[in-house]
mmCIF file of C-alpha atoms and ligand atoms in Angstrom:
data_model
loop_
_atom_site.group_PDB
_atom_site.id
_atom_site.type_symbol
_atom_site.label_atom_id
_atom_site.label_comp_id
_atom_site.label_asym_id
_atom_site.label_seq_id
_atom_site.Cartn_x
_atom_site.Cartn_y
_atom_site.Cartn_z
ATOM 1 C CA MET L 17 0.000 0.000 0.000
ATOM 2 C CA ARG L 18 1.117 3.553 -0.670
ATOM 3 C CA GLN L 19 2.645 5.075 2.427
ATOM 4 C CA LEU L 20 1.335 8.216 4.115
ATOM 5 C CA ILE L 21 3.497 10.880 5.717
ATOM 6 C CA ALA L 22 1.480 13.100 8.001
ATOM 7 C CA GLY L 23 2.806 16.301 9.553
ATOM 8 C CA ASN L 24 1.399 17.326 12.917
ATOM 9 C CA TRP L 25 2.341 20.945 13.519
ATOM 10 C CA LYS L 26 0.780 20.908 16.985
ATOM 11 C CA MET L 27 0.340 24.427 18.466
ATOM 12 C CA ASN L 28 2.979 25.992 16.258
ATOM 13 C CA GLY L 29 2.721 28.594 13.568
ATOM 14 C CA LEU L 30 0.938 31.871 13.139
ATOM 15 C CA ARG L 31 -0.693 32.381 9.785
ATOM 16 C CA THR L 32 2.254 33.961 7.959
ATOM 17 C CA GLU L 33 4.650 31.269 9.112
ATOM 18 C CA GLY L 34 2.229 28.458 8.292
ATOM 19 C CA LEU L 35 1.466 29.776 4.840
ATOM 20 C CA ALA L 36 5.139 30.244 4.043
ATOM 21 C CA ARG L 37 5.683 26.627 5.085
ATOM 22 C CA VAL L 38 2.904 25.252 2.870
ATOM 23 C CA ALA L 39 4.046 27.351 -0.088
ATOM 24 C CA GLU L 40 7.542 25.905 0.264
ATOM 25 C CA LEU L 41 6.122 22.399 0.646
ATOM 26 C CA ARG L 42 3.969 22.795 -2.437
ATOM 27 C CA ARG L 43 6.951 23.941 -4.497
ATOM 28 C CA ALA L 44 9.104 21.052 -3.270
ATOM 29 C CA VAL L 45 6.417 18.484 -4.083
ATOM 30 C CA GLN L 46 5.778 19.922 -7.525
ATOM 31 C CA THR L 47 9.473 19.908 -8.380
ATOM 32 C CA ASP L 48 10.055 16.339 -7.252
ATOM 33 C CA PRO L 49 6.981 14.427 -6.039
ATOM 34 C CA PRO L 50 7.722 11.960 -3.213
ATOM 35 C CA PRO L 51 6.555 8.338 -3.572
ATOM 36 C CA CYS L 52 3.878 8.672 -0.865
ATOM 37 C CA ASP L 53 0.695 10.475 0.127
ATOM 38 C CA LEU L 54 1.184 13.668 2.120
ATOM 39 C CA LEU L 55 -0.927 15.240 4.824
ATOM 40 C CA VAL L 56 -0.450 18.338 6.948
ATOM 41 C CA CYS L 57 -2.356 19.022 10.165
ATOM 42 C CA PRO L 58 -1.922 22.687 11.054
ATOM 43 C CA PRO L 59 -3.427 24.513 14.029
ATOM 44 C CA ALA L 60 -7.199 24.982 13.572
ATOM 45 C CA THR L 61 -6.781 28.718 12.968
ATOM 46 C CA VAL L 62 -4.721 28.078 9.849
ATOM 47 C CA VAL L 63 -6.608 25.102 8.439
ATOM 48 C CA GLU L 64 -8.761 27.018 6.000
ATOM 49 C CA ALA L 65 -5.926 29.121 4.591
ATOM 50 C CA THR L 66 -3.763 25.990 4.310
ATOM 51 C CA ILE L 67 -6.460 24.195 2.344
ATOM 52 C CA ARG L 68 -6.713 27.113 -0.063
ATOM 53 C CA ALA L 69 -2.947 27.306 -0.434
ATOM 54 C CA LEU L 70 -2.706 23.583 -1.205
ATOM 55 C CA GLU L 71 -5.660 23.325 -3.599
ATOM 56 C CA GLY L 72 -4.811 21.083 -6.543
ATOM 57 C CA SER L 73 -1.464 20.064 -5.035
ATOM 58 C CA GLY L 74 -2.592 16.591 -3.941
ATOM 59 C CA ILE L 75 -1.446 17.349 -0.379
ATOM 60 C CA ALA L 76 -4.259 16.656 2.088
ATOM 61 C CA VAL L 77 -5.081 18.738 5.150
ATOM 62 C CA GLY L 78 -6.401 17.516 8.480
ATOM 63 C CA GLY L 79 -7.389 18.684 11.931
ATOM 64 C CA GLN L 80 -5.382 17.799 15.049
ATOM 65 C CA ASP L 81 -8.476 16.793 17.014
ATOM 66 C CA CYS L 82 -12.264 16.798 16.806
ATOM 67 C CA HIS L 83 -15.060 16.599 19.360
ATOM 68 C CA ALA L 84 -17.040 13.409 19.830
ATOM 69 C CA GLU L 85 -20.330 15.253 19.270
ATOM 70 C CA ASP L 86 -21.365 16.873 15.994
ATOM 71 C CA LYS L 87 -22.453 20.119 17.667
ATOM 72 C CA GLY L 88 -23.504 21.552 20.992
ATOM 73 C CA ALA L 89 -22.448 23.450 24.090
ATOM 74 C CA PHE L 90 -18.748 22.544 24.090
ATOM 75 C CA THR L 91 -16.887 25.822 24.408
ATOM 76 C CA GLY L 92 -13.623 25.937 22.551
ATOM 77 C CA ASP L 93 -14.022 22.611 20.787
ATOM 78 C CA ILE L 94 -14.209 21.870 17.082
ATOM 79 C CA ALA L 95 -16.641 19.369 15.594
ATOM 80 C CA ALA L 96 -15.725 16.950 12.837
ATOM 81 C CA PRO L 97 -18.336 18.382 10.410
ATOM 82 C CA MET L 98 -16.676 21.793 10.845
ATOM 83 C CA LEU L 99 -13.355 20.371 9.696
ATOM 84 C CA ALA L 100 -15.052 18.530 6.840
ATOM 85 C CA GLU L 101 -16.837 21.712 5.759
ATOM 86 C CA LEU L 102 -13.494 23.463 5.352
ATOM 87 C CA GLY L 103 -12.199 20.661 3.154
ATOM 88 C CA CYS L 104 -10.216 18.623 5.663
ATOM 89 C CA ARG L 105 -9.849 14.961 4.786
ATOM 90 C CA TYR L 106 -8.389 13.713 8.068
ATOM 91 C CA ALA L 107 -8.618 14.293 11.807
ATOM 92 C CA ILE L 108 -6.045 13.102 14.323
ATOM 93 C CA VAL L 109 -7.742 11.717 17.434
ATOM 94 C CA GLY L 110 -6.309 10.451 20.709
ATOM 95 C CA HIS L 111 -2.855 11.965 20.349
ATOM 96 C CA SER L 112 -0.957 11.267 23.571
ATOM 97 C CA GLU L 113 -0.807 15.001 24.298
ATOM 98 C CA ARG L 114 -4.640 15.073 24.232
ATOM 99 C CA ARG L 115 -4.850 11.889 26.285
ATOM 100 C CA ARG L 116 -2.457 13.438 28.823
ATOM 101 C CA ASP L 117 -3.611 17.074 28.897
ATOM 102 C CA HIS L 118 -7.334 16.582 28.290
ATOM 103 C CA GLY L 119 -7.932 13.312 30.079
ATOM 104 C CA GLU L 120 -8.993 11.493 26.913
ATOM 105 C CA ASP L 121 -9.378 7.765 27.441
ATOM 106 C CA ASP L 122 -9.909 5.009 24.895
ATOM 107 C CA ALA L 123 -13.704 5.347 24.986
ATOM 108 C CA LYS L 124 -13.455 9.079 24.276
ATOM 109 C CA VAL L 125 -10.967 8.487 21.479
ATOM 110 C CA ARG L 126 -13.268 5.884 19.924
ATOM 111 C CA ALA L 127 -16.185 8.343 20.118
ATOM 112 C CA LYS L 128 -14.053 10.961 18.383
ATOM 113 C CA ALA L 129 -13.047 8.508 15.666
ATOM 114 C CA LEU L 130 -16.739 7.720 15.120
ATOM 115 C CA ALA L 131 -17.495 11.442 14.878
ATOM 116 C CA ALA L 132 -14.774 11.783 12.257
ATOM 117 C CA GLN L 133 -16.223 8.813 10.375
ATOM 118 C CA ARG L 134 -19.758 10.323 10.421
ATOM 119 C CA ALA L 135 -18.351 13.526 8.946
ATOM 120 C CA GLY L 136 -16.629 11.630 6.141
ATOM 121 C CA LEU L 137 -13.162 12.238 7.574
ATOM 122 C CA ILE L 138 -10.409 9.666 7.950
ATOM 123 C CA ALA L 139 -9.570 9.337 11.650
ATOM 124 C CA ILE L 140 -5.922 8.907 12.589
ATOM 125 C CA VAL L 141 -6.247 7.088 15.899
ATOM 126 C CA CYS L 142 -3.099 7.460 18.022
ATOM 127 C CA LEU L 143 -1.936 5.011 20.631
ATOM 128 C CA GLY L 144 1.309 4.062 22.322
ATOM 129 C CA GLU L 145 2.809 2.976 25.614
ATOM 130 C CA ARG L 146 4.542 5.114 28.260
ATOM 131 C CA GLU L 147 8.156 4.524 29.133
ATOM 132 C CA ALA L 148 7.403 2.762 32.427
ATOM 133 C CA GLU L 149 5.048 0.410 30.597
ATOM 134 C CA ARG L 150 7.708 -0.492 28.058
ATOM 135 C CA ASP L 151 10.287 -0.976 30.821
ATOM 136 C CA ALA L 152 7.862 -3.295 32.593
ATOM 137 C CA GLY L 153 7.489 -5.399 29.440
ATOM 138 C CA GLN L 154 3.875 -4.279 28.995
ATOM 139 C CA ALA L 155 4.144 -2.368 25.713
ATOM 140 C CA ASP L 156 2.390 -5.019 23.608
ATOM 141 C CA ALA L 157 -0.435 -5.470 26.104
ATOM 142 C CA VAL L 158 -0.952 -1.701 26.476
ATOM 143 C CA VAL L 159 -1.009 -1.087 22.742
ATOM 144 C CA ALA L 160 -3.317 -4.047 22.076
ATOM 145 C CA GLY L 161 -5.672 -2.781 24.787
ATOM 146 C CA GLN L 162 -5.684 0.728 23.358
ATOM 147 C CA LEU L 163 -6.450 -0.628 19.889
ATOM 148 C CA GLU L 164 -9.324 -2.664 21.276
ATOM 149 C CA GLY L 165 -10.698 0.309 23.220
ATOM 150 C CA SER L 166 -10.132 3.051 20.632
ATOM 151 C CA TRP L 167 -11.019 1.296 17.381
ATOM 152 C CA PRO L 168 -14.339 2.643 16.058
ATOM 153 C CA GLU L 169 -17.113 0.256 15.020
ATOM 154 C CA GLY L 170 -17.397 0.438 11.225
ATOM 155 C CA GLY L 171 -13.720 1.294 10.977
ATOM 156 C CA THR L 172 -12.028 0.219 7.729
ATOM 157 C CA GLY L 173 -8.849 1.044 5.876
ATOM 158 C CA ALA L 174 -10.854 3.701 4.035
ATOM 159 C CA ASN L 175 -11.883 5.695 7.112
ATOM 160 C CA THR L 176 -9.385 4.818 9.850
ATOM 161 C CA VAL L 177 -5.599 4.961 10.218
ATOM 162 C CA ILE L 178 -3.705 3.839 13.307
ATOM 163 C CA ALA L 179 -0.639 5.736 14.501
ATOM 164 C CA TYR L 180 1.647 3.910 16.917
ATOM 165 C CA GLU L 181 3.436 6.588 18.914
ATOM 166 C CA PRO L 182 5.320 5.494 22.012
ATOM 167 C CA VAL L 183 4.771 8.370 24.433
ATOM 168 C CA TRP L 184 8.421 8.446 25.466
ATOM 169 C CA ALA L 185 9.583 8.796 21.846
ATOM 170 C CA ILE L 186 7.524 11.897 21.079
ATOM 171 C CA GLY L 187 9.660 15.011 20.813
ATOM 172 C CA THR L 188 12.572 13.371 22.610
ATOM 173 C CA GLY L 189 14.862 12.302 19.777
ATOM 174 C CA ARG L 190 14.621 8.741 21.120
ATOM 175 C CA THR L 191 12.975 5.931 19.203
ATOM 176 C CA PRO L 192 12.307 2.265 19.912
ATOM 177 C CA THR L 193 14.643 -0.189 18.262
ATOM 178 C CA LEU L 194 13.679 -1.226 14.759
ATOM 179 C CA ALA L 195 12.775 -4.655 16.118
ATOM 180 C CA GLU L 196 10.458 -3.084 18.685
ATOM 181 C CA ILE L 197 8.718 -0.975 16.053
ATOM 182 C CA ALA L 198 8.384 -3.974 13.747
ATOM 183 C CA GLY L 199 7.041 -6.051 16.643
ATOM 184 C CA VAL L 200 4.321 -3.604 17.631
ATOM 185 C CA HIS L 201 3.260 -3.050 14.025
ATOM 186 C CA ALA L 202 3.056 -6.795 13.430
ATOM 187 C CA LEU L 203 0.942 -7.143 16.569
ATOM 188 C CA LEU L 204 -1.389 -4.348 15.447
ATOM 189 C CA ARG L 205 -1.755 -6.007 12.047
ATOM 190 C CA VAL L 206 -2.608 -9.368 13.583
ATOM 191 C CA ARG L 207 -5.204 -7.760 15.857
ATOM 192 C CA LEU L 208 -6.767 -5.869 12.955
ATOM 193 C CA VAL L 209 -6.942 -8.995 10.797
ATOM 194 C CA THR L 210 -8.455 -10.908 13.699
ATOM 195 C CA ARG L 211 -11.063 -8.206 14.071
ATOM 196 C CA LEU L 212 -11.785 -7.303 10.442
ATOM 197 C CA GLY L 213 -10.582 -10.315 8.475
ATOM 198 C CA GLU L 214 -8.507 -9.729 5.334
ATOM 199 C CA PRO L 215 -9.631 -6.053 5.072
ATOM 200 C CA GLY L 216 -7.584 -5.533 8.245
ATOM 201 C CA ARG L 217 -4.543 -5.598 5.968
ATOM 202 C CA GLN L 218 -5.748 -2.407 4.277
ATOM 203 C CA VAL L 219 -5.611 -0.288 7.446
ATOM 204 C CA ARG L 220 -2.599 1.996 7.377
ATOM 205 C CA LEU L 221 -0.332 1.707 10.403
ATOM 206 C CA LEU L 222 1.824 4.804 10.909
ATOM 207 C CA TYR L 223 4.801 5.047 13.213
ATOM 208 C CA GLY L 224 5.288 8.317 15.110
ATOM 209 C CA GLY L 225 7.790 9.594 17.651
ATOM 210 C CA SER L 226 11.022 11.375 16.692
ATOM 211 C CA VAL L 227 10.846 10.439 13.017
ATOM 212 C CA ALA L 228 13.601 12.415 11.295
ATOM 213 C CA PRO L 229 15.468 12.356 7.982
ATOM 214 C CA LYS L 230 18.235 10.275 9.587
ATOM 215 C CA ASN L 231 15.989 7.411 10.738
ATOM 216 C CA ALA L 232 13.084 7.591 8.276
ATOM 217 C CA ALA L 233 14.359 5.193 5.622
ATOM 218 C CA GLU L 234 15.037 2.337 8.038
ATOM 219 C CA ILE L 235 11.743 2.759 9.893
ATOM 220 C CA LEU L 236 9.688 3.116 6.715
ATOM 221 C CA ALA L 237 11.293 0.049 5.118
ATOM 222 C CA PHE L 238 9.486 -2.374 7.446
ATOM 223 C CA PRO L 239 6.445 -4.323 6.386
ATOM 224 C CA ASN L 240 3.370 -3.073 8.276
ATOM 225 C CA VAL L 241 4.871 0.396 8.596
ATOM 226 C CA ASP L 242 2.599 2.226 6.201
ATOM 227 C CA GLY L 243 3.881 5.711 6.874
ATOM 228 C CA GLY L 244 4.790 8.147 9.587
ATOM 229 C CA LEU L 245 3.221 10.744 11.838
ATOM 230 C CA VAL L 246 5.782 13.503 12.142
ATOM 231 C CA GLY L 247 5.765 16.291 14.727
ATOM 232 C CA GLY L 248 8.903 18.392 15.159
ATOM 233 C CA ALA L 249 10.423 17.527 11.786
ATOM 234 C CA SER L 250 7.225 18.549 9.972
ATOM 235 C CA LEU L 251 7.890 22.169 10.893
ATOM 236 C CA LYS L 252 10.944 22.225 8.640
ATOM 237 C CA VAL L 253 9.949 21.582 5.029
ATOM 238 C CA GLU L 254 13.387 20.294 4.108
ATOM 239 C CA ASP L 255 13.176 17.617 6.819
ATOM 240 C CA PHE L 256 9.529 16.757 6.154
ATOM 241 C CA ILE L 257 10.162 16.275 2.458
ATOM 242 C CA ALA L 258 13.331 14.263 3.148
ATOM 243 C CA ILE L 259 11.215 11.908 5.294
ATOM 244 C CA ALA L 260 8.613 11.666 2.520
ATOM 245 C CA ARG L 261 11.310 10.844 -0.032
ATOM 246 C CA ALA L 262 12.503 8.015 2.223
ATOM 247 C CA CYS L 263 9.201 6.160 1.649
ATOM 248 C CA ARG L 264 9.034 2.887 -0.226
ATOM 249 C CA PRO L 265 7.972 3.439 -3.810
ATOM 250 C CA GLY L 266 4.333 2.362 -4.050
HETATM 251 P P1 PGA I 4 7.689 14.182 17.110
HETATM 252 O O1 PGA I 4 6.096 14.134 17.372
HETATM 253 O O2 PGA I 4 7.897 13.796 15.671
HETATM 254 O O3 PGA I 4 8.058 15.608 17.389
HETATM 255 O O4 PGA I 4 8.306 13.212 18.044
HETATM 256 C C1 PGA I 4 5.315 13.126 16.823
HETATM 257 C C2 PGA I 4 3.873 13.338 17.200
HETATM 258 O O5 PGA I 4 3.611 13.801 18.322
HETATM 259 O O6 PGA I 4 2.950 13.078 16.399
#
């Protein structure tokens, strides 16, 4: 399957900075298209301008979160239909920073993924173990449990992506060993096939957590690694595009 490189800008970038970044990205992709699908998830305030700036480029735009409800008295939140109305194609849900800072548990993440699905968005469902859990030999059990609890009913490869992001690897410059990444991705694949049958093979499994130009090629070479979710390195177009160019041709 064609790999997907998704950039999560997090809470970075005022409008001018964000638009300069997407203009540079667009130019780089037009000059030398990478062998993968590309997605950027800017802050909500810049989503609409980013979509306009990327029109016709083939680069998709997504939200970094959505609410579990379609509308209502939820001050400060953004509903999935609002993202869809702007032209977003994806919404990240259950990022570990949301799980940590906003108390989102698996049930909430699943509800958000369902909201994304109802709005016609592709949900990128994030999961991953904490450092203490890995040290205690519980990484596989934690990740399998999160998949079970966060996977939305009706989820398919067409509307749901899984991003494995070990919490301790996010923004730290540290990554699991290649064997550990391969092991978790293989486990996720087995669980998805058990749950969905053969269509479980069509669900993209992204790796996230300190993906950088220097480690992208080896991480992205593994079977069952269907792309990457990139935070820090997505803020620098040169690095983001270098990661995209490290994808398997497909
Ligand atoms: P990082 O973030 O690439 O900066 O580690 C990844 C993420 O949080 O999605």
